[in-house]
Amino acid sequence: MASATLINPNPIVYEKKRTGRRQTVEPCDEGDATREAIDDLEIFDHIRDITDPEHPYSLEQLNVVNQDHVEVDDEKGTVKVVFTPTVEHCSMATLIGLCIRVKLLRVLHQRFKVDIAVAEGSHASEDAINKQLNDKERVTAALENPNLIEMVDKCLQSEHMISS
């Protein structure tokens, strides 16, 4: 995960918070068409253990993501995640946002519109990053780049090692 020159060589590492992780609720019988609504905790559970591209810590441990910055409207089918890079000039911010988007694309039903944003005032290129992360064509083009998708997959795969 580390490169030759670290953007943030000494990040502050926070303790992971204990949250009441949701348990999957199975329908009562096969004919039951009801489903449990998705909420901010469920979304946070999906993204909290994504590994930072530069350090062997989760996005939660680096305080890049937290449950308070996740908004879900299950009825309208919208999810918004605001993340905070560890430094204002973080060159990994777009990759981190792309990792969050890809994770949610893989786990959420396609009826959800996902909006990913850098926290206001947390990055020098905030507007450009937000535009890039929420432009469907740019995201699609990024995901066609084998090197980039390999980096995203690496961050998503290592989340299983961190959460233990």
XYZ file of N, CA and C in Angstrom:
492
model
N 0.811 -1.193 0.000
C 0.000 0.000 0.000
C 0.857 1.260 0.000
N 2.081 1.179 0.476
C 2.911 2.366 0.584
C 3.694 2.597 -0.702
N 3.909 3.858 -1.010
C 4.695 4.205 -2.176
C 6.032 4.737 -1.697
N 6.944 5.059 -2.633
C 8.272 5.524 -2.277
C 8.216 6.817 -1.458
N 7.396 7.763 -1.873
C 7.256 9.023 -1.153
C 5.832 9.123 -0.636
N 5.693 9.103 0.671
C 4.369 9.160 1.273
C 3.849 10.592 1.285
N 2.576 10.754 0.961
C 1.939 12.066 0.987
C 1.763 12.519 2.432
N 1.358 11.588 3.286
C 1.190 11.866 4.710
C 1.959 10.776 5.463
N 3.249 11.017 5.738
C 4.073 9.964 6.334
C 3.682 9.569 7.759
N 2.996 10.442 8.483
C 2.625 10.151 9.866
C 1.159 10.449 10.130
N 0.265 9.646 9.568
C -1.156 9.930 9.789
C -1.564 9.623 11.230
N -2.563 10.333 11.697
C -3.117 10.034 13.017
C -4.025 8.825 12.846
N -3.819 7.818 13.681
C -4.630 6.605 13.610
C -5.576 6.604 14.810
N -6.867 6.519 14.510
C -7.898 6.542 15.536
C -8.341 5.123 15.847
N -8.864 4.936 17.029
C -9.397 3.639 17.410
C -10.721 3.422 16.669
N -10.937 2.204 16.221
C -12.203 1.887 15.563
C -13.324 1.965 16.578
N -14.431 2.562 16.184
C -15.573 2.693 17.084
C -16.404 1.423 17.051
N -16.960 1.115 18.183
C -17.882 -0.018 18.245
C -19.255 0.487 17.842
N -19.804 -0.138 16.861
C -21.168 0.189 16.466
C -21.961 -1.095 16.472
N -23.228 -0.974 16.635
C -24.087 -2.146 16.581
C -24.193 -2.599 15.144
N -23.242 -3.411 14.725
C -23.276 -3.883 13.339
C -24.602 -4.570 13.081
N -25.161 -4.232 11.936
C -26.466 -4.770 11.582
C -26.367 -6.246 11.273
N -27.417 -6.956 11.608
C -27.504 -8.355 11.241
C -28.542 -8.474 10.140
N -28.270 -9.335 9.190
C -29.193 -9.525 8.089
C -30.488 -10.139 8.604
N -31.589 -9.563 8.192
C -32.897 -10.068 8.596
C -33.483 -10.817 7.410
N -33.792 -12.066 7.641
C -34.366 -12.888 6.578
C -35.885 -12.732 6.569
N -36.519 -12.726 5.390
C -37.979 -12.666 5.333
C -38.593 -13.876 6.045
N -39.798 -13.683 6.578
C -40.475 -14.748 7.330
C -40.762 -15.969 6.469
N -41.256 -15.748 5.268
C -41.507 -16.865 4.358
C -41.120 -16.435 2.955
N -41.069 -17.390 2.069
C -40.594 -17.099 0.718
C -41.484 -16.129 -0.030
N -42.737 -16.005 0.338
C -43.653 -15.096 -0.348
C -43.601 -13.680 0.191
N -42.828 -13.445 1.235
C -42.747 -12.120 1.850
C -41.892 -11.199 0.984
N -42.515 -10.185 0.401
C -41.811 -9.277 -0.494
C -41.237 -8.068 0.244
N -41.441 -7.992 1.547
C -40.921 -6.843 2.291
C -39.412 -6.937 2.402
N -38.782 -5.784 2.546
C -37.346 -5.748 2.721
C -37.021 -4.747 3.809
N -35.882 -4.939 4.421
C -35.450 -4.021 5.461
C -34.859 -2.780 4.795
N -35.219 -1.609 5.289
C -34.700 -0.362 4.735
C -33.200 -0.260 4.993
N -32.501 0.335 4.055
C -31.065 0.576 4.203
C -30.894 1.885 4.959
N -29.953 1.908 5.910
C -29.723 3.124 6.684
C -28.239 3.491 6.685
N -27.910 4.596 7.360
C -26.534 5.078 7.369
C -25.558 4.086 8.003
N -25.990 3.338 9.009
C -25.114 2.359 9.637
C -24.741 1.247 8.664
N -25.712 0.798 7.891
C -25.416 -0.262 6.916
C -24.402 0.220 5.880
N -24.586 1.431 5.391
C -23.645 1.983 4.406
C -22.261 2.130 5.050
N -22.225 2.679 6.261
C -20.952 2.848 6.958
C -20.261 1.503 7.162
N -21.015 0.478 7.508
C -20.430 -0.854 7.665
C -19.780 -1.346 6.379
N -20.324 -0.959 5.246
C -19.754 -1.383 3.960
C -18.445 -0.663 3.645
N -18.291 0.583 4.082
C -17.114 1.372 3.679
C -16.057 1.551 4.767
N -16.386 1.282 5.997
C -15.478 1.590 7.110
C -14.144 0.863 7.038
N -14.124 -0.352 6.511
C -12.903 -1.161 6.498
C -12.149 -1.138 5.174
N -12.537 -0.257 4.262
C -11.761 -0.099 3.029
C -10.368 0.377 3.444
N -9.349 -0.210 2.865
C -7.976 0.141 3.215
C -7.543 1.406 2.486
N -6.861 2.273 3.208
C -6.284 3.474 2.610
C -5.259 3.049 1.554
N -5.195 3.733 0.406
C -4.250 3.336 -0.646
C -2.780 3.520 -0.257
N -2.528 4.359 0.735
C -1.155 4.685 1.093
C -0.683 4.014 2.388
N -1.597 3.707 3.288
C -1.244 3.170 4.598
C -2.021 1.885 4.884
N -1.503 1.039 5.760
C -2.188 -0.220 6.073
C -3.290 -0.057 7.121
N -4.036 1.024 7.036
C -5.118 1.301 7.969
C -6.421 1.459 7.198
N -7.515 1.264 7.911
C -8.822 1.439 7.269
C -9.166 2.920 7.189
N -10.116 3.236 6.318
C -10.573 4.623 6.205
C -11.178 5.093 7.523
N -11.803 4.185 8.263
C -12.330 4.560 9.573
C -11.193 4.881 10.544
N -10.149 4.066 10.570
C -9.036 4.292 11.488
C -8.338 5.625 11.224
N -8.350 6.076 9.978
C -7.723 7.353 9.627
C -8.724 8.505 9.715
N -9.939 8.205 10.131
C -11.011 9.196 10.258
C -11.346 9.854 8.912
N -11.140 9.107 7.847
C -11.489 9.582 6.503
C -13.003 9.451 6.320
N -13.577 8.385 6.863
C -15.034 8.199 6.835
C -15.540 8.000 8.258
N -16.746 8.463 8.493
C -17.423 8.186 9.759
C -18.928 8.187 9.519
N -19.632 7.555 10.408
C -21.075 7.353 10.228
C -21.842 8.673 10.152
N -21.353 9.686 10.847
C -22.041 10.985 10.836
C -22.058 11.649 9.466
N -21.166 11.213 8.569
C -21.095 11.812 7.233
C -21.671 10.901 6.154
N -22.577 10.040 6.571
C -23.292 9.167 5.642
C -24.772 9.514 5.745
N -25.380 9.816 4.606
C -26.809 10.129 4.566
C -27.502 9.150 3.627
N -28.601 8.589 4.095
C -29.353 7.631 3.288
C -30.826 8.010 3.315
N -31.435 8.015 2.141
C -32.881 8.145 2.040
C -33.343 6.924 1.257
N -33.718 5.893 1.998
C -34.094 4.623 1.370
C -35.304 4.798 0.454
N -36.243 5.608 0.887
C -37.455 5.823 0.095
C -37.145 6.451 -1.268
N -36.278 7.450 -1.269
C -35.906 8.119 -2.525
C -34.789 7.383 -3.256
N -34.149 6.434 -2.578
C -33.069 5.674 -3.206
C -31.790 6.482 -3.363
N -31.456 7.287 -2.354
C -30.232 8.085 -2.439
C -29.295 7.779 -1.264
N -28.013 7.815 -1.568
C -26.961 7.635 -0.571
C -25.929 8.720 -0.827
N -25.530 9.413 0.234
C -24.462 10.406 0.111
C -23.411 10.092 1.164
N -22.154 10.021 0.713
C -21.028 9.801 1.612
C -20.069 10.968 1.438
N -19.759 11.622 2.538
C -18.777 12.695 2.541
C -17.554 12.169 3.279
N -16.387 12.301 2.647
C -15.164 11.817 3.280
C -14.152 12.956 3.418
N -13.233 12.771 4.362
C -12.247 13.802 4.665
C -10.843 13.233 4.495
N -10.114 13.668 3.465
C -8.732 13.200 3.311
C -7.889 13.598 4.527
N -6.810 12.871 4.770
C -5.982 13.148 5.950
C -5.181 14.436 5.813
N -4.900 14.845 4.589
C -4.207 16.116 4.354
C -4.894 16.864 3.219
N -4.804 18.167 3.246
C -5.496 19.040 2.293
C -5.021 18.884 0.843
N -3.821 18.381 0.642
C -3.266 18.217 -0.706
C -3.148 16.741 -1.105
N -3.931 15.882 -0.485
C -3.867 14.439 -0.704
C -4.118 14.079 -2.174
N -3.121 13.480 -2.801
C -3.278 13.081 -4.205
C -4.059 11.775 -4.331
N -4.339 11.130 -3.205
C -5.100 9.878 -3.212
C -6.597 10.107 -3.029
N -7.035 11.340 -2.874
C -8.442 11.627 -2.576
C -9.381 11.076 -3.646
N -9.034 11.243 -4.899
C -9.897 10.733 -5.963
C -9.956 9.207 -5.920
N -8.829 8.571 -5.680
C -8.800 7.107 -5.582
C -9.622 6.632 -4.386
N -9.525 7.318 -3.265
C -10.311 6.949 -2.082
C -11.803 7.056 -2.403
N -12.208 8.159 -3.024
C -13.607 8.336 -3.414
C -14.067 7.266 -4.394
N -13.187 6.913 -5.319
C -13.516 5.867 -6.289
C -13.680 4.512 -5.582
N -12.850 4.235 -4.598
C -12.975 2.989 -3.822
C -14.328 2.933 -3.109
N -14.721 4.045 -2.516
C -16.014 4.105 -1.831
C -17.144 3.875 -2.827
N -17.069 4.553 -3.982
C -18.107 4.406 -5.005
C -18.188 2.961 -5.497
N -17.060 2.354 -5.815
C -17.048 0.988 -6.338
C -17.614 0.016 -5.304
N -17.214 0.177 -4.052
C -17.736 -0.704 -3.005
C -19.259 -0.616 -2.949
N -19.779 0.611 -2.964
C -21.231 0.774 -2.884
C -21.930 0.302 -4.159
N -21.310 0.485 -5.311
C -21.885 -0.032 -6.556
C -21.998 -1.554 -6.507
N -21.053 -2.188 -5.858
C -21.033 -3.649 -5.785
C -22.028 -4.218 -4.779
N -22.384 -3.445 -3.751
C -23.251 -4.001 -2.713
C -24.681 -3.470 -2.728
N -24.899 -2.314 -3.337
C -26.239 -1.730 -3.327
C -27.030 -2.098 -4.572
N -28.325 -2.105 -4.416
C -29.223 -2.311 -5.543
C -29.058 -1.125 -6.494
N -29.230 -1.360 -7.774
C -29.021 -0.300 -8.762
C -30.034 0.840 -8.666
N -31.091 0.677 -7.860
C -32.069 1.759 -7.699
C -31.491 2.937 -6.921
N -30.348 2.709 -6.233
C -29.745 3.772 -5.436
C -28.845 4.668 -6.273
N -29.017 5.964 -6.079
C -28.114 6.956 -6.660
C -27.106 7.283 -5.563
N -25.843 7.093 -5.862
C -24.784 7.301 -4.874
C -24.041 8.593 -5.200
N -23.899 9.441 -4.195
C -23.174 10.700 -4.325
C -21.995 10.638 -3.357
N -20.795 10.836 -3.880
C -19.586 10.814 -3.062
C -18.982 12.212 -3.124
N -18.573 12.744 -1.970
C -18.001 14.089 -1.959
C -16.901 14.208 -0.913
N -15.940 15.078 -1.215
C -14.910 15.454 -0.258
C -15.550 16.490 0.666
N -15.282 16.379 1.955
C -15.845 17.328 2.923
C -15.436 18.754 2.556
N -16.376 19.652 2.716
C -16.146 21.053 2.375
C -14.934 21.604 3.134
N -14.024 22.220 2.387
C -12.841 22.833 2.980
C -11.737 21.870 3.360
N -11.870 20.573 3.010
C -10.871 19.585 3.435
C -9.809 19.275 2.384
N -9.980 19.805 1.172
C -9.013 19.512 0.112
C -8.847 20.715 -0.802
N -7.631 20.935 -1.240
C -7.315 22.074 -2.106
C -8.047 21.995 -3.451
N -8.326 20.797 -3.936
C -9.001 20.606 -5.229
C -10.388 20.015 -5.052
N -11.056 20.414 -4.016
C -12.362 19.861 -3.636
C -13.370 19.834 -4.793
N -13.562 20.948 -5.476
C -14.559 21.013 -6.552
C -14.231 20.055 -7.698
N -12.980 20.018 -8.101
C -12.568 19.143 -9.204
C -12.745 17.670 -8.822
N -12.395 17.317 -7.595
C -12.527 15.928 -7.145
C -13.994 15.527 -7.089
N -14.827 16.401 -6.513
C -16.261 16.095 -6.416
C -16.879 15.926 -7.799
N -16.491 16.780 -8.741
C -17.017 16.682 -10.106
C -16.601 15.348 -10.733
N -15.346 14.987 -10.551
C -14.834 13.748 -11.130
C -15.512 12.519 -10.521
N -15.698 12.523 -9.200
C -16.274 11.358 -8.524
C -17.751 11.140 -8.832
N -18.438 12.183 -9.264
C -19.875 12.062 -9.504
C -20.261 12.171 -10.972
N -19.264 12.156 -11.839
C -19.502 12.159 -13.282
C -19.475 10.709 -13.764
N -20.648 10.221 -14.153
C -20.795 8.812 -14.539
C -19.802 8.392 -15.631
N -19.606 9.243 -16.627
C -18.707 8.903 -17.729
C -17.250 8.844 -17.273
N -16.862 9.761 -16.397
C -15.480 9.746 -15.884
C -15.234 8.514 -15.022
N -16.220 8.167 -14.203
C -16.083 6.978 -13.354
C -15.988 5.733 -14.226
N -16.842 5.641 -15.232
C -16.812 4.499 -16.145
C -15.453 4.397 -16.833
N -14.936 5.525 -17.306
C -13.620 5.533 -17.963
C -12.522 5.102 -16.986
N -12.595 5.583 -15.762
C -11.593 5.210 -14.752
C -11.612 3.706 -14.508
N -12.819 3.138 -14.469
C -12.938 1.705 -14.188
C -12.559 0.823 -15.368
N -12.291 1.434 -16.511
C -11.785 0.688 -17.660
C -10.261 0.640 -17.662
N -9.640 1.382 -16.760
C -8.188 1.398 -16.644
C -7.767 0.228 -15.748
N -7.088 -0.779 -16.312
C -6.745 -1.968 -15.521
C -5.863 -1.666 -14.306
N -4.959 -0.708 -14.427
C -4.095 -0.364 -13.292
C -4.901 0.267 -12.158
N -5.839 1.122 -12.519
C -6.657 1.792 -11.517
C -7.603 0.806 -10.829
N -8.233 -0.064 -11.601
C -9.153 -1.034 -11.010
C -8.384 -2.022 -10.123
N -7.138 -2.310 -10.480
C -6.302 -3.174 -9.631
C -6.043 -2.493 -8.279
N -5.782 -1.192 -8.295
C -5.559 -0.458 -7.048
C -6.832 -0.415 -6.202
N -7.970 -0.197 -6.862
C -9.257 -0.179 -6.154
C -9.518 -1.549 -5.532
N -9.347 -2.598 -6.318
C -9.575 -3.949 -5.810
C -8.656 -4.277 -4.638
N -7.436 -3.801 -4.679
C -6.490 -4.038 -3.590
C -6.994 -3.377 -2.296
N -7.500 -2.166 -2.415
C -8.040 -1.472 -1.229
C -9.294 -2.168 -0.700
N -10.100 -2.705 -1.594
C -11.328 -3.369 -1.181
C -11.043 -4.781 -0.658
N -10.075 -5.477 -1.216
C -9.753 -6.823 -0.771
C -9.109 -6.814 0.603
N -8.236 -5.861 0.862
C -7.534 -5.865 2.135
C -8.427 -5.455 3.279
N -9.640 -4.961 2.987
C -10.552 -4.577 4.060
C -10.866 -5.784 4.942
N -10.834 -6.978 4.403
C -11.156 -8.171 5.174
C -10.072 -8.473 6.197
N -8.825 -8.135 5.877
C -7.726 -8.376 6.810
C -7.777 -7.395 7.975
N -8.194 -6.163 7.727
C -8.227 -5.125 8.755
C -9.351 -5.371 9.749
N -10.521 -5.783 9.255
C -11.699 -5.853 10.117
C -11.650 -6.978 11.147
N -10.693 -7.877 11.056
C -10.619 -8.958 12.021
C -10.289 -8.501 13.403
